[in-house]
Tab-separated table of C-alpha atoms in Angstrom:
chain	number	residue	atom	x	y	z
A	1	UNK	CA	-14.253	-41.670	14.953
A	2	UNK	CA	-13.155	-39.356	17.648
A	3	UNK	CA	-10.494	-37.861	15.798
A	4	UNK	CA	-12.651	-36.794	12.655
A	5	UNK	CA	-15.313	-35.495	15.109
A	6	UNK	CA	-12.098	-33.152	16.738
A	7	UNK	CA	-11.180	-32.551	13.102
A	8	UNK	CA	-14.306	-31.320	12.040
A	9	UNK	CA	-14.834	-29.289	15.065
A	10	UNK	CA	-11.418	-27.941	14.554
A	11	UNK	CA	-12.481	-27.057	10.826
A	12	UNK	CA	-15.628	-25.302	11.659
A	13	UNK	CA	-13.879	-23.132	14.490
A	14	UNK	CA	-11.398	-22.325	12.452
A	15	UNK	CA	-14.295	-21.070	10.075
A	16	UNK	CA	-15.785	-18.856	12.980
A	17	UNK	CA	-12.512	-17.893	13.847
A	18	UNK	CA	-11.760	-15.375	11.662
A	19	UNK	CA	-15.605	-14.065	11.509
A	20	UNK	CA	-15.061	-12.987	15.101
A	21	UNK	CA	-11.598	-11.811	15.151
A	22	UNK	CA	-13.198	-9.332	12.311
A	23	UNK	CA	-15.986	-7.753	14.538
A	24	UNK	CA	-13.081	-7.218	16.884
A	25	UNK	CA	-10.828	-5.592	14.483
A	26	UNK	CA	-13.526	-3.838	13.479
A	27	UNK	CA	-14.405	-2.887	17.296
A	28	UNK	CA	-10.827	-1.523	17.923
A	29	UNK	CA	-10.442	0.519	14.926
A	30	UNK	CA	-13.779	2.192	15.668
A	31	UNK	CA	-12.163	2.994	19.633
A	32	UNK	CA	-8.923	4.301	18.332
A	33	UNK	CA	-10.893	6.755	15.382
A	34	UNK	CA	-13.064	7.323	18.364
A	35	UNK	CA	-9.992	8.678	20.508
A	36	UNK	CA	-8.363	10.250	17.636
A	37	UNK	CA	-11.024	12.066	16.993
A	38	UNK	CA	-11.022	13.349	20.267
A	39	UNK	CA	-7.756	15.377	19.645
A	40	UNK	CA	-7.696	15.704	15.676
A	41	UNK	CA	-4.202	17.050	14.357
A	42	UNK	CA	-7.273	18.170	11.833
A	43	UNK	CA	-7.516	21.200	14.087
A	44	UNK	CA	-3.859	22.452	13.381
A	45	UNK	CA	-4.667	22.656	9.856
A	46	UNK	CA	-7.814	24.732	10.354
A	47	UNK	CA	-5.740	27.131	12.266
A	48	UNK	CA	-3.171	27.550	9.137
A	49	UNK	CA	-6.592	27.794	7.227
A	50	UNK	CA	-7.429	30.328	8.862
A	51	UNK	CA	-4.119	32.446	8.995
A	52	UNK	CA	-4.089	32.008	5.033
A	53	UNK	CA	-8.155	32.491	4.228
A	54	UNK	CA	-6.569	36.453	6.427
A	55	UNK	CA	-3.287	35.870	4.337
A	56	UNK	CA	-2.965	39.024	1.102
A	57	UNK	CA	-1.541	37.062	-1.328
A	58	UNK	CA	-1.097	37.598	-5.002
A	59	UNK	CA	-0.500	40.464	-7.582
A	60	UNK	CA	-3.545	42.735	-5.638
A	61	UNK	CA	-2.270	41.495	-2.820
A	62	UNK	CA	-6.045	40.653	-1.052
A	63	UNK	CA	-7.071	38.260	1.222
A	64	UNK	CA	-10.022	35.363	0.565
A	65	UNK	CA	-12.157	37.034	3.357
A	66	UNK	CA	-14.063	38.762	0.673
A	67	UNK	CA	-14.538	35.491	-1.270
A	68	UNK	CA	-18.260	34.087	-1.683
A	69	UNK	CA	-18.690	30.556	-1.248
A	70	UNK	CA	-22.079	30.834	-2.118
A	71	UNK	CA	-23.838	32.286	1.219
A	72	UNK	CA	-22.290	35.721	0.082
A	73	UNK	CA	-19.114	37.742	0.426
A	74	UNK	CA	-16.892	36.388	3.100
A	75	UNK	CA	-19.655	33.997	4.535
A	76	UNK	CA	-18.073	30.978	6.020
A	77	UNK	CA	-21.034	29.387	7.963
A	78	UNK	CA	-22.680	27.036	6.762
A	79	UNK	CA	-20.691	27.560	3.201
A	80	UNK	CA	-19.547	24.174	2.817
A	81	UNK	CA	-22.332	22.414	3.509
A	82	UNK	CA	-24.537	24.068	0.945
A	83	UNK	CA	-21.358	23.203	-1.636
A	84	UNK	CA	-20.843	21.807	-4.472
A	85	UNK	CA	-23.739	23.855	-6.087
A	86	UNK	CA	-23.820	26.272	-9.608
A	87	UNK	CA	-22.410	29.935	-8.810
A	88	UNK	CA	-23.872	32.342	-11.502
A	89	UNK	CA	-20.393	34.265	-12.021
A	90	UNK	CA	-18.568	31.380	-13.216
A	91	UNK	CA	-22.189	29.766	-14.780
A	92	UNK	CA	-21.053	25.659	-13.731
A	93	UNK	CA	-21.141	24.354	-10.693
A	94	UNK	CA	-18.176	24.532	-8.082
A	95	UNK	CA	-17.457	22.168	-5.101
A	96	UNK	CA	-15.014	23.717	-2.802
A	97	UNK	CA	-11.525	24.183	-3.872
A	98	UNK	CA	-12.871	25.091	-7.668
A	99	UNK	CA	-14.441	27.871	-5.895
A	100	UNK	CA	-11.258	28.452	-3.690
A	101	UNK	CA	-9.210	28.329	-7.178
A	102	UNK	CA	-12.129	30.817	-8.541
A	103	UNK	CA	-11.260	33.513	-5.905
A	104	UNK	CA	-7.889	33.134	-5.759
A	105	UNK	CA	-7.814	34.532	-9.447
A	106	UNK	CA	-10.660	36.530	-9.446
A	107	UNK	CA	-10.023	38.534	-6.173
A	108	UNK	CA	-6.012	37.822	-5.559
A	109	UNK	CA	-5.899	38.606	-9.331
A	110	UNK	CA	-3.661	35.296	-9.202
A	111	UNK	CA	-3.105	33.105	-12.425
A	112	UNK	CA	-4.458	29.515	-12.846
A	113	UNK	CA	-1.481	28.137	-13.626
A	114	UNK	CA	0.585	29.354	-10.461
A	115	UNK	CA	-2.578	28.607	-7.707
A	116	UNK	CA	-2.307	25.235	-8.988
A	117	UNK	CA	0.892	24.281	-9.314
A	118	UNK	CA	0.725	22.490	-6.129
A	119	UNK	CA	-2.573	21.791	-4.778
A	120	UNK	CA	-1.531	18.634	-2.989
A	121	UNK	CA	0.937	18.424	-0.213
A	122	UNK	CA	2.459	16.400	2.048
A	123	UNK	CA	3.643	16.030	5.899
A	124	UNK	CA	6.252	18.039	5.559
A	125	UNK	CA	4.622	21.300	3.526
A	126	UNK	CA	0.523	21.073	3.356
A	127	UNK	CA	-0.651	22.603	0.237
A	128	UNK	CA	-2.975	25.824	0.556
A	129	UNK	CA	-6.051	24.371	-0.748
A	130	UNK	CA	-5.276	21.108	2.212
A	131	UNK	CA	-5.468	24.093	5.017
A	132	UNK	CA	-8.099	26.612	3.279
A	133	UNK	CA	-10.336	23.824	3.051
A	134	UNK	CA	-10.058	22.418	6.520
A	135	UNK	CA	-10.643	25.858	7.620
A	136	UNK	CA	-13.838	26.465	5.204
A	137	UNK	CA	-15.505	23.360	5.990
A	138	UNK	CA	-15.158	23.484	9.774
A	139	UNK	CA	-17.043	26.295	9.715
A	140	UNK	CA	-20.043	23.922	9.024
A	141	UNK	CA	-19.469	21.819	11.729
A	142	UNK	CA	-22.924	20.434	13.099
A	143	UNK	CA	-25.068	21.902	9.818
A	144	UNK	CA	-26.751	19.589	7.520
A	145	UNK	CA	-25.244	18.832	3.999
A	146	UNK	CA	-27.633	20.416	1.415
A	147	UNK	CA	-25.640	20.909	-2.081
A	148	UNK	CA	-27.512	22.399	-4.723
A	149	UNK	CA	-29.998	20.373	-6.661
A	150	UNK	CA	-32.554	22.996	-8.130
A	151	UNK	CA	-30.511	24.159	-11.134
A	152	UNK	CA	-30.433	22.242	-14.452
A	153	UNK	CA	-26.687	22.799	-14.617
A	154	UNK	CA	-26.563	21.184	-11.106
A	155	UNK	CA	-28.782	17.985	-12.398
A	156	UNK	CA	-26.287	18.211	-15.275
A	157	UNK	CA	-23.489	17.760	-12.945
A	158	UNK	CA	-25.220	14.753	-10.960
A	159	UNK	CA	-25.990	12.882	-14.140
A	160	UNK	CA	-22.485	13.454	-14.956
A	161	UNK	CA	-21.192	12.139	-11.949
A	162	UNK	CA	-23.263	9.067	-11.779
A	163	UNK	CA	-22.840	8.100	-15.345
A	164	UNK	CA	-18.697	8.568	-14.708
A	165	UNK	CA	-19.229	6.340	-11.566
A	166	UNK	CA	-20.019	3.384	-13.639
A	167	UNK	CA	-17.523	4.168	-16.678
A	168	UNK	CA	-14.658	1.640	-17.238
A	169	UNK	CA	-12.001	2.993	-18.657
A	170	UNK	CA	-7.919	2.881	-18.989
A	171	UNK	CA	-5.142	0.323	-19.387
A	172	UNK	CA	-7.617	-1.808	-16.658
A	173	UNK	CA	-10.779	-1.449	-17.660
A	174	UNK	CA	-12.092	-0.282	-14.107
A	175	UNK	CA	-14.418	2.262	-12.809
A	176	UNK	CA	-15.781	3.509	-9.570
A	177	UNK	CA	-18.005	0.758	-8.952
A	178	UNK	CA	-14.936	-1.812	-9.391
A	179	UNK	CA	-14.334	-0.898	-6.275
A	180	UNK	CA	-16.694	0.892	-4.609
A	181	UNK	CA	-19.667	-1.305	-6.489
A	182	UNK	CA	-20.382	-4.166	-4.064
A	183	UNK	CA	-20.983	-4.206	-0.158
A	184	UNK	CA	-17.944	-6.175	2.006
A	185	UNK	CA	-15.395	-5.386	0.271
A	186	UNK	CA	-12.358	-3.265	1.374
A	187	UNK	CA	-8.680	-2.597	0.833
A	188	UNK	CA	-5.835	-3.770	3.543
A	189	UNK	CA	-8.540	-2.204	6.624
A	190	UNK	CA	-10.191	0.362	4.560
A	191	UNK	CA	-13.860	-0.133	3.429
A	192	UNK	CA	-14.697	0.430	0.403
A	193	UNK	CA	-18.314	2.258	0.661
A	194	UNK	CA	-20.472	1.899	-2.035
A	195	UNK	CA	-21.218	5.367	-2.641
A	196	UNK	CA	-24.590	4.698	-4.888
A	197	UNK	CA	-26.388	4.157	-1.679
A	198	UNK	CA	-27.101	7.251	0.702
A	199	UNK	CA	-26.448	5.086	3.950
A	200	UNK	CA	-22.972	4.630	3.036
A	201	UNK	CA	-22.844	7.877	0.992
A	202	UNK	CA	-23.784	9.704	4.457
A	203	UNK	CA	-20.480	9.313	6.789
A	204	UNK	CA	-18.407	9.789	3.707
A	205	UNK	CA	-19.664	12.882	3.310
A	206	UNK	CA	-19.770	13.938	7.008
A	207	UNK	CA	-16.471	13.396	7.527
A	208	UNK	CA	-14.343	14.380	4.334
A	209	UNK	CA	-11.995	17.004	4.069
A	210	UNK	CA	-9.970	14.434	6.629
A	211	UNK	CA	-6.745	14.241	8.532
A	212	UNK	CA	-5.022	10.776	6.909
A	213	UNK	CA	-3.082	9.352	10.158
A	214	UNK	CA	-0.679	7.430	7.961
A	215	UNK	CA	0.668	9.757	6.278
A	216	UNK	CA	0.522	12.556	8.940
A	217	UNK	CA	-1.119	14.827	5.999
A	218	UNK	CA	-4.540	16.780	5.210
A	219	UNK	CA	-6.594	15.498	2.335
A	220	UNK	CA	-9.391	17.124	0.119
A	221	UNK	CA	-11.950	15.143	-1.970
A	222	UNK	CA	-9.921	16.704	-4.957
A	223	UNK	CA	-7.424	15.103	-3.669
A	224	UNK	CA	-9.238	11.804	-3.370
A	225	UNK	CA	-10.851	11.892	-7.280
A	226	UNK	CA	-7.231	12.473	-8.052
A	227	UNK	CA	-6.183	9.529	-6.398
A	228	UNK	CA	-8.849	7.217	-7.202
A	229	UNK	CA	-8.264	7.739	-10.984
A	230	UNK	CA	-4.253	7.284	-10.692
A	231	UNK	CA	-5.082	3.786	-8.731
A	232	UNK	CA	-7.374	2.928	-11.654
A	233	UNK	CA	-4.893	3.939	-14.205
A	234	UNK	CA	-6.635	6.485	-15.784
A	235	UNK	CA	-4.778	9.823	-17.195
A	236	UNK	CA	-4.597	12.277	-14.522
A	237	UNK	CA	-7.991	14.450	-14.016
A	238	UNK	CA	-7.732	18.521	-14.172
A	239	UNK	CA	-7.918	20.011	-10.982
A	240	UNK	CA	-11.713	21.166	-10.809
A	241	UNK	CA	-12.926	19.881	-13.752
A	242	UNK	CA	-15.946	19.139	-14.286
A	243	UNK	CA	-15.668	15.729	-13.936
A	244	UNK	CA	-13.940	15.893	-10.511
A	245	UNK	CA	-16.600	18.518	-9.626
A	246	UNK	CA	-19.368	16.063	-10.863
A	247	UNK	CA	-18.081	13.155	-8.928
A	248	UNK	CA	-17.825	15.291	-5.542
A	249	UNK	CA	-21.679	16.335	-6.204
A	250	UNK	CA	-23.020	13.239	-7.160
A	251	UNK	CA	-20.976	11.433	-3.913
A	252	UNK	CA	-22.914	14.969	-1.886
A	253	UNK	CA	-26.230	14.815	-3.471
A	254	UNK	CA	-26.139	11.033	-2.487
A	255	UNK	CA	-24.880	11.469	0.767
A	256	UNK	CA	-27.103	14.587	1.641
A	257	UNK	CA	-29.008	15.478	4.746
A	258	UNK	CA	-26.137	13.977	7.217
A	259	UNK	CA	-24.825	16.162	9.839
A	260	UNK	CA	-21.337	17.326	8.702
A	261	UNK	CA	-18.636	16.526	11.320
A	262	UNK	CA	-15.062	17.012	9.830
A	263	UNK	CA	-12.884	17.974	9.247
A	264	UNK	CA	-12.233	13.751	10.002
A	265	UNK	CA	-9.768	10.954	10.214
A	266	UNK	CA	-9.082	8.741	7.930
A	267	UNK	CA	-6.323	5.439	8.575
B	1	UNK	CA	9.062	29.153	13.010
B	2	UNK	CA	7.070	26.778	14.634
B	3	UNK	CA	3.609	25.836	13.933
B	4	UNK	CA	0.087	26.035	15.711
B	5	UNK	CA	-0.656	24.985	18.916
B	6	UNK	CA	-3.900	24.392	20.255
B	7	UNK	CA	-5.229	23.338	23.601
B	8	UNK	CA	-8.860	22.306	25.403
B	9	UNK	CA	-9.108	22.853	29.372
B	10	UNK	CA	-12.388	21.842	31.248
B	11	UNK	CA	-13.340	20.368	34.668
B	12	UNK	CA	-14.570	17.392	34.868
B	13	UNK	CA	-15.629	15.700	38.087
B	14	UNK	CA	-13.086	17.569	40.360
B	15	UNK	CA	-10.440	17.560	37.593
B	16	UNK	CA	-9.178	19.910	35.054
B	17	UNK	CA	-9.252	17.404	31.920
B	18	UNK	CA	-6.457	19.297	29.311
B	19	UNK	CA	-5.708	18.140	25.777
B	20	UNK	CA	-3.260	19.542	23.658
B	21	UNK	CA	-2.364	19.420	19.776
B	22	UNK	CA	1.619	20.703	18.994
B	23	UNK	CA	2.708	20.816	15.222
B	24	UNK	CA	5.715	18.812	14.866
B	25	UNK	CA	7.354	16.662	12.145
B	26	UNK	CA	8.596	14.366	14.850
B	27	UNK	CA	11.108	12.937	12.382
B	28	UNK	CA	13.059	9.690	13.562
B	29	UNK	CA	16.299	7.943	12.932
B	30	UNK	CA	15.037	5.784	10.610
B	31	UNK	CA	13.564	8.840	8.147
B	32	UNK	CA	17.447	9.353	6.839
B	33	UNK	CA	16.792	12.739	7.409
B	34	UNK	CA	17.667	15.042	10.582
B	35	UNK	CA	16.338	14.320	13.394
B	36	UNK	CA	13.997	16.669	14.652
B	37	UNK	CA	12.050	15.668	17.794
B	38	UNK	CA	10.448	17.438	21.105
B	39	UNK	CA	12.750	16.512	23.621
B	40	UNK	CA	10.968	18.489	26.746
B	41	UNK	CA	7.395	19.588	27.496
B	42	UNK	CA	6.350	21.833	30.409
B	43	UNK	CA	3.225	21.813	32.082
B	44	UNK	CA	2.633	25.292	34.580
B	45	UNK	CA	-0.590	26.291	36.503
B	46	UNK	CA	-1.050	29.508	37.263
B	47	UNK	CA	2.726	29.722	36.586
B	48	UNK	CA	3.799	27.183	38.591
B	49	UNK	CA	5.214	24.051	37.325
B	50	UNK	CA	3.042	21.131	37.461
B	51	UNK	CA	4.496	18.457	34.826
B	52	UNK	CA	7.895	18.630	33.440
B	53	UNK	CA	8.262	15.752	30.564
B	54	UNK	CA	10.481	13.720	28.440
B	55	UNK	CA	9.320	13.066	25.113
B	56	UNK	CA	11.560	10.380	23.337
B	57	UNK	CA	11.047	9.987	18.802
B	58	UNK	CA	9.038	7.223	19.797
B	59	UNK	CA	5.854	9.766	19.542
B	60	UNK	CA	3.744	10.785	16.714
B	61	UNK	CA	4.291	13.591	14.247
B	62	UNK	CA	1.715	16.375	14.926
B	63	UNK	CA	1.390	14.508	18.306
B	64	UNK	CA	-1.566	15.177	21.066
B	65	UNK	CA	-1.289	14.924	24.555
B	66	UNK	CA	-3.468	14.414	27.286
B	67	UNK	CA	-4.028	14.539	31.090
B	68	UNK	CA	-5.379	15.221	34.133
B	69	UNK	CA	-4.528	17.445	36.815
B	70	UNK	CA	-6.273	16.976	39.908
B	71	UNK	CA	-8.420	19.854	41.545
B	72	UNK	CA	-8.715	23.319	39.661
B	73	UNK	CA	-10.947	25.754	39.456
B	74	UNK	CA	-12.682	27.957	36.367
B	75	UNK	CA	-10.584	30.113	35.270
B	76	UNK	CA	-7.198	28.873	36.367
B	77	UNK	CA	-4.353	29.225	33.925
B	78	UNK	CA	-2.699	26.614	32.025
B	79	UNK	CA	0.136	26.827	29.909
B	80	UNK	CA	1.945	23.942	28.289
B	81	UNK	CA	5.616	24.633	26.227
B	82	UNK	CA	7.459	22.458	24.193
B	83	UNK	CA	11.436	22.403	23.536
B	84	UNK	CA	13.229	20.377	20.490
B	85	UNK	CA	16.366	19.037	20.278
B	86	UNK	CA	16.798	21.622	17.911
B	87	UNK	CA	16.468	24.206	20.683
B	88	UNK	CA	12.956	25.408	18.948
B	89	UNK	CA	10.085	25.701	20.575
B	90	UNK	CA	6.408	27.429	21.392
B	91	UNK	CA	3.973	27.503	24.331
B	92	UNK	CA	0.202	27.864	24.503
B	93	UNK	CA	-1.911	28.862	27.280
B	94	UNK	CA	-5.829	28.883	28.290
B	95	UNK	CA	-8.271	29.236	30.807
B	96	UNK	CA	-9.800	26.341	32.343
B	97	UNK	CA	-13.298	26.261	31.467
């Protein structure tokens, strides 16, 4: 009698058990992003932003300072929270490194083909478009996301974005929301937000372009679209295409009116 | 040629609080490559020295440090340098705000 009593207050501790020990995972990976973000390696990157945003490059050998992000010629505050939204000179809408890509060739006269031959880095050699867009979206530090929404072409885009959210597709049959579709779960420590709903939308988009601790590297939400659709075994997407750019503004537009605060952290 | 440095001084409750950020791959033993590690870091006020360091590979690539130095006053210099065991290195200094 006793000893089924102990054994089924044994059972339901070890039920708690593992409830609590979560909370307090939980706890200590909030205190070390907490102290990592009080000395972001996110900040060394925004310096070689900056040196290559001042950098002539290419066959006219020009700088980006003249490049409009959308608040006008060389305009950095406040750009890239008013991003993605539809620039008239290219008529779609842009999210930030399309519109990097977009002045690199327009102003630096560079061609598409060599800017993008390696817009993802590593550790060891950041890619351009990591740094530039560290840089960029610092400079929107404490403003309020607002991407465009009053164009049709930037409805278009959100549409797009949603309806590709939901799409299965590939060898697996997954989309987005196999994934990021249902609250709770998460990968290894990693979350998995589901991005339909602004409260979850919000941080994502406050804190991305982020400094990934584990692999000591800078990484854009290019990047991330990229990576998302190689881990679902899609073919690889186009570097700003519209689908990418859709994605980025529907994830925005969903996530809009938080306070940005990256460049973040990520694990 | 090595990369950024950057560096936060402020006074808080009698102390000058200072963080600083060094580029560095930091690479270990155990990478098969080279190592490549800062072996020495040099704190000065007001060009004096005030903490002289060893840094084993057990540290972080891009790695940030942080400490307190007790009294100073607005204004006072701080300069922190690093040295690999590659005999590269760079300094940055501020002014305590």
């Amino acid at each position: 009698m006793n000893r089924a009593f102990a054994g089924i207050l044994l059972a339901s501790l070890a039920v708690c058990a593992p409830a609590a020990a979560q909370e307090d995972v939980k706890k200590e990976i909030e205190r070390y992003r907490q102290m990592v973000s009080e000395g972001s390696p996110a900040e060394l990157f925004e310096l070689e932003g900056e040196a290559l945003w001042k950098k002539p490059q290419g066959p006219k050998q020009v700088s980006l300072e003249k490049c409009d992000l959308g608040v006008g010629p060389g305009v950095l505050k406040g750009a890239y929270a008013a991003l993605p939204r539809y620039f008239k000179d290219a008529d779609r809408v842009m999210d930030l490194e399309t519109r990097l890509l977009h002045c690199m060739i327009s102003l630096q006269g560079r061609s598409r083909e060599e800017a993008t031959q390696r817009v993802f880095g590593n550790a060891d050699r950041p890619s351009e478009m990591e740094s530039l867009s560290a840089y960029v979206a610092a400079q929107s530090r404490g403003m309020k996301m607002a991407p465009g929404e009053g164009h049709p072409k930037e409805k278009a885009a959100y549409e797009l974005g949603r309806a590709l959210y939901f799409q299965r597709a590939g060898s697996w049959d997954f989309a987005c929301t196999s994934c990021h579709g249902e609250e709770g779960k998460r990968i290894r420590l990693q979350e998995l937000p589901v991005l339909l709903k602004p409260e979850n939308a919000r941080s994502v988009v406050a804190s991305w372009p982020a400094y990934r601790i584990s692999t000591s590297g800078f990484i854009t939400m290019q990047w991330r679209m990229n990576n998302c659709y190689q881990q679902m075994r899609m073919p690889e997407p186009a570097f700003g295409s519209d689908a990418t750019v859709a994605l980025i503004h529907f994830i925005t537009v969903t996530g809009k009116g938080e306070i940005y605060r990256g460049p973040g952290n990520k694990r | 040629m090595a990369g950024p440095m950057k560096m936060r001084a402020t006074l808080a409750g009698g102390n000058t609080e200072v963080r600083v950020l060094m580029t560095h791959p930091m690479t270990t033993a155990q990478s098969g490559q080279p190592l490549h590690f800062i072996q020495n870091i040099t704190v000065k006020l007001n060009g004096s020295a005030v903490i002289e360091a060893e840094v084993s590979q057990a540290v972080s690539r891009n790695p940030v440090f942080s400490f307190r130095l007790k009294g100073g006053a607005k204004g006072d210099k701080i300069e922190v340098a690093w040295l690999d065991n590659k005999g590269e290195s760079n300094k940055i200094e501020t002014a305590v705000a």
